[in-house]
Amino acid sequence: FFDMFLKLKDLTTSDNFKEYDPDCKGVISKKEFQKSMESQKQYTQSEIEFLLSCVEADENDMFNYEEFVERFHEPAKDIGFNVAVLLTNLSEHMPHDSRLSTFLDLAESVLSYFEPYLGRIEIMGGAKRIERVYFEITESSRTQWEKPQVKESKRQFIFNVVNEGGESEKMDLFVNFCEDTIFEKQL
């Protein structure tokens, strides 16, 4: 269910879609919207019909697709991310549960959508047990993480950890790496 709303942003930013709104006014007809969804081949016929039923068009059958996407995409993204975190967490704690496998199969596309944005750290909790904390990685953070200077810092850090001394030196290297990465992301 989340899929069709999550794919809206990709649909409306595609080159194919821009043919229906060459002046970038943010307004198209329901018929053009339908044609665009059909030509993308990402939606089933029932999904197309459902999305069209959600559209609030004017008397000329025109609607603001940017508002439409904003109204449905962002809530679906928020809810979908939380579902992805929940299912990821459950799958790590109950890896062989057949009931959970059913949910994981149904949610495969949602999990795939959020996988690049799902960050995780492990911390020592109050009960002296390791706890996992999940968070969203923004697109801008992912872009910065892929910058050449950050990649070089990561490569140098791994090289230093593998080739250098004891635990205290490794902790120093890690702290330095984190400081360098934060600085480089700000550039």
GROMACS .gro file of C-alpha atoms in nm:
model
  187
    1PHE     CA    1   0.000   0.000   0.000
    2PHE     CA    2   0.281   0.243   0.086
    3ASP     CA    3   0.451   0.168  -0.244
    4MET     CA    4   0.216   0.357  -0.466
    5PHE     CA    5   0.254   0.673  -0.258
    6LEU     CA    6   0.631   0.635  -0.222
    7LYS     CA    7   0.669   0.611  -0.600
    8LEU     CA    8   0.479   0.936  -0.660
    9LYS     CA    9   0.783   1.159  -0.615
   10ASP     CA   10   0.988   0.952  -0.862
   11LEU     CA   11   0.699   0.962  -1.107
   12THR     CA   12   0.649   1.339  -1.096
   13THR     CA   13   1.020   1.420  -1.123
   14SER     CA   14   1.082   1.189  -1.419
   15ASP     CA   15   1.157   1.321  -1.769
   16ASN     CA   16   0.852   1.136  -1.898
   17PHE     CA   17   0.626   1.322  -1.657
   18LYS     CA   18   0.773   1.660  -1.751
   19GLU     CA   19   0.631   1.613  -2.101
   20TYR     CA   20   0.286   1.663  -1.948
   21ASP     CA   21   0.393   1.983  -1.769
   22PRO     CA   22   0.664   2.138  -1.990
   23ASP     CA   23   0.626   2.483  -1.826
   24CYS     CA   24   0.660   2.333  -1.474
   25LYS     CA   25   0.338   2.494  -1.352
   26GLY     CA   26   0.260   2.201  -1.124
   27VAL     CA   27  -0.081   2.141  -1.280
   28ILE     CA   28  -0.194   1.863  -1.515
   29SER     CA   29  -0.516   1.685  -1.605
   30LYS     CA   30  -0.625   1.357  -1.450
   31LYS     CA   31  -0.605   1.200  -1.797
   32GLU     CA   32  -0.240   1.309  -1.836
   33PHE     CA   33  -0.165   1.182  -1.487
   34GLN     CA   34  -0.316   0.846  -1.579
   35LYS     CA   35  -0.116   0.829  -1.904
   36SER     CA   36   0.204   0.910  -1.718
   37MET     CA   37   0.145   0.637  -1.459
   38GLU     CA   38   0.062   0.385  -1.730
   39SER     CA   39   0.370   0.468  -1.935
   40GLN     CA   40   0.600   0.438  -1.630
   41LYS     CA   41   0.479   0.079  -1.581
   42GLN     CA   42   0.539   0.102  -1.206
   43TYR     CA   43   0.174   0.091  -1.108
   44THR     CA   44  -0.089  -0.179  -1.147
   45GLN     CA   45  -0.422  -0.081  -1.301
   46SER     CA   46  -0.593  -0.098  -0.961
   47GLU     CA   47  -0.325   0.129  -0.808
   48ILE     CA   48  -0.372   0.380  -1.091
   49GLU     CA   49  -0.747   0.378  -1.036
   50PHE     CA   50  -0.703   0.423  -0.661
   51LEU     CA   51  -0.460   0.714  -0.703
   52LEU     CA   52  -0.693   0.880  -0.954
   53SER     CA   53  -0.978   0.848  -0.704
   54CYS     CA   54  -0.765   1.038  -0.450
   55VAL     CA   55  -0.714   1.331  -0.689
   56GLU     CA   56  -0.925   1.641  -0.624
   57ALA     CA   57  -0.956   1.795  -0.970
   58ASP     CA   58  -1.124   2.123  -1.065
   59GLU     CA   59  -1.412   2.162  -1.312
   60ASN     CA   60  -1.166   2.125  -1.603
   61ASP     CA   61  -1.034   1.797  -1.460
   62MET     CA   62  -0.704   1.969  -1.371
   63PHE     CA   63  -0.520   1.938  -1.039
   64ASN     CA   64  -0.200   2.050  -0.870
   65TYR     CA   65   0.015   1.737  -0.871
   66GLU     CA   66   0.284   1.894  -0.650
   67GLU     CA   67   0.030   1.944  -0.369
   68PHE     CA   68  -0.106   1.595  -0.435
   69VAL     CA   69   0.240   1.439  -0.402
   70GLU     CA   70   0.315   1.640  -0.089
   71ARG     CA   71  -0.015   1.539   0.068
   72PHE     CA   72   0.042   1.166   0.017
   73HIS     CA   73   0.415   1.107  -0.027
   74GLU     CA   74   0.543   1.260   0.298
   75PRO     CA   75   0.300   1.079   0.533
   76ALA     CA   76   0.364   0.752   0.346
   77LYS     CA   77   0.737   0.813   0.380
   78ASP     CA   78   0.710   0.875   0.755
   79ILE     CA   79   0.488   0.573   0.817
   80GLY     CA   80   0.683   0.352   0.576
   81PHE     CA   81   1.012   0.438   0.744
   82ASN     CA   82   0.873   0.340   1.085
   83VAL     CA   83   0.739   0.014   0.940
   84ALA     CA   84   1.082  -0.055   0.785
   85VAL     CA   85   1.252   0.008   1.121
   86LEU     CA   86   1.005  -0.219   1.301
   87LEU     CA   87   1.038  -0.504   1.051
   88THR     CA   88   1.417  -0.472   1.036
   89ASN     CA   89   1.439  -0.479   1.414
   90LEU     CA   90   1.204  -0.776   1.441
   91SER     CA   91   1.388  -0.969   1.170
   92GLU     CA   92   1.714  -0.926   1.360
   93HIS     CA   93   1.559  -1.051   1.685
   94MET     CA   94   1.343  -1.328   1.535
   95PRO     CA   95   1.524  -1.434   1.216
   96HIS     CA   96   1.348  -1.770   1.174
   97ASP     CA   97   0.990  -1.675   1.261
   98SER     CA   98   0.760  -1.792   0.980
   99ARG     CA   99   0.487  -1.540   1.069
  100LEU     CA  100   0.737  -1.257   1.040
  101SER     CA  101   0.861  -1.395   0.708
  102THR     CA  102   0.512  -1.345   0.569
  103PHE     CA  103   0.520  -0.976   0.665
  104LEU     CA  104   0.873  -0.937   0.531
  105ASP     CA  105   0.767  -1.081   0.196
  106LEU     CA  106   0.470  -0.846   0.175
  107ALA     CA  107   0.683  -0.546   0.271
  108GLU     CA  108   0.982  -0.630   0.051
  109SER     CA  109   0.946  -0.325  -0.172
  110VAL     CA  110   0.906  -0.089   0.127
  111LEU     CA  111   1.214  -0.240   0.291
  112SER     CA  112   1.407  -0.203  -0.035
  113TYR     CA  113   1.296   0.159  -0.070
  114PHE     CA  114   1.417   0.254   0.279
  115GLU     CA  115   1.727   0.034   0.299
  116PRO     CA  116   1.967   0.307   0.177
  117TYR     CA  117   1.819   0.555   0.427
  118LEU     CA  118   1.819   0.327   0.731
  119GLY     CA  119   2.108   0.395   0.966
  120ARG     CA  120   2.188   0.193   1.274
  121ILE     CA  121   2.425   0.234   1.564
  122GLU     CA  122   2.484   0.000   1.853
  123ILE     CA  123   2.526   0.146   2.201
  124MET     CA  124   2.579   0.003   2.547
  125GLY     CA  125   2.246   0.034   2.725
  126GLY     CA  126   2.170   0.086   3.092
  127ALA     CA  127   2.153  -0.290   3.154
  128LYS     CA  128   2.506  -0.323   3.010
  129ARG     CA  129   2.363  -0.484   2.698
  130ILE     CA  130   2.418  -0.368   2.345
  131GLU     CA  131   2.112  -0.194   2.203
  132ARG     CA  132   2.047  -0.098   1.843
  133VAL     CA  133   1.924   0.249   1.759
  134TYR     CA  134   1.784   0.317   1.412
  135PHE     CA  135   1.771   0.655   1.241
  136GLU     CA  136   1.703   0.803   0.900
  137ILE     CA  137   1.996   0.899   0.680
  138THR     CA  138   1.898   1.201   0.473
  139GLU     CA  139   1.968   1.224   0.102
  140SER     CA  140   2.208   1.514   0.159
  141SER     CA  141   2.404   1.310   0.414
  142ARG     CA  142   2.425   1.019   0.172
  143THR     CA  143   2.549   1.254  -0.101
  144GLN     CA  144   2.813   1.402   0.127
  145TRP     CA  145   2.919   1.056   0.245
  146GLU     CA  146   3.000   0.970  -0.117
  147LYS     CA  147   3.222   1.275  -0.171
  148PRO     CA  148   3.582   1.190  -0.266
  149GLN     CA  149   3.739   1.351   0.043
  150VAL     CA  150   3.511   1.154   0.277
  151LYS     CA  151   3.576   0.831   0.086
  152GLU     CA  152   3.949   0.894   0.118
  153SER     CA  153   3.913   0.953   0.493
  154LYS     CA  154   3.724   0.625   0.529
  155ARG     CA  155   3.987   0.440   0.326
  156GLN     CA  156   4.271   0.594   0.529
  157PHE     CA  157   4.095   0.516   0.856
  158ILE     CA  158   4.048   0.149   0.769
  159PHE     CA  159   4.408   0.125   0.651
  160ASN     CA  160   4.534   0.281   0.977
  161VAL     CA  161   4.319   0.061   1.200
  162VAL     CA  162   4.432  -0.256   1.024
  163ASN     CA  163   4.799  -0.161   1.027
  164GLU     CA  164   4.846   0.025   1.356
  165GLY     CA  165   4.898  -0.068   1.722
  166GLY     CA  166   4.682  -0.135   2.024
  167GLU     CA  167   4.329  -0.056   2.133
  168SER     CA  168   4.395   0.298   2.260
  169GLU     CA  169   4.555   0.396   1.929
  170LYS     CA  170   4.256   0.252   1.744
  171MET     CA  171   4.021   0.460   1.959
  172ASP     CA  172   4.227   0.772   1.882
  173LEU     CA  173   4.214   0.689   1.511
  174PHE     CA  174   3.838   0.643   1.531
  175VAL     CA  175   3.784   0.977   1.708
  176ASN     CA  176   4.008   1.153   1.456
  177PHE     CA  177   3.820   0.989   1.169
  178CYS     CA  178   3.486   1.105   1.310
  179GLU     CA  179   3.613   1.461   1.358
  180ASP     CA  180   3.757   1.469   1.005
  181THR     CA  181   3.436   1.332   0.855
  182ILE     CA  182   3.222   1.590   1.035
  183PHE     CA  183   3.453   1.867   0.915
  184GLU     CA  184   3.452   1.737   0.557
  185LYS     CA  185   3.073   1.708   0.551
  186GLN     CA  186   3.049   2.075   0.648
  187LEU     CA  187   3.264   2.187   0.352
   0.00000   0.00000   0.00000
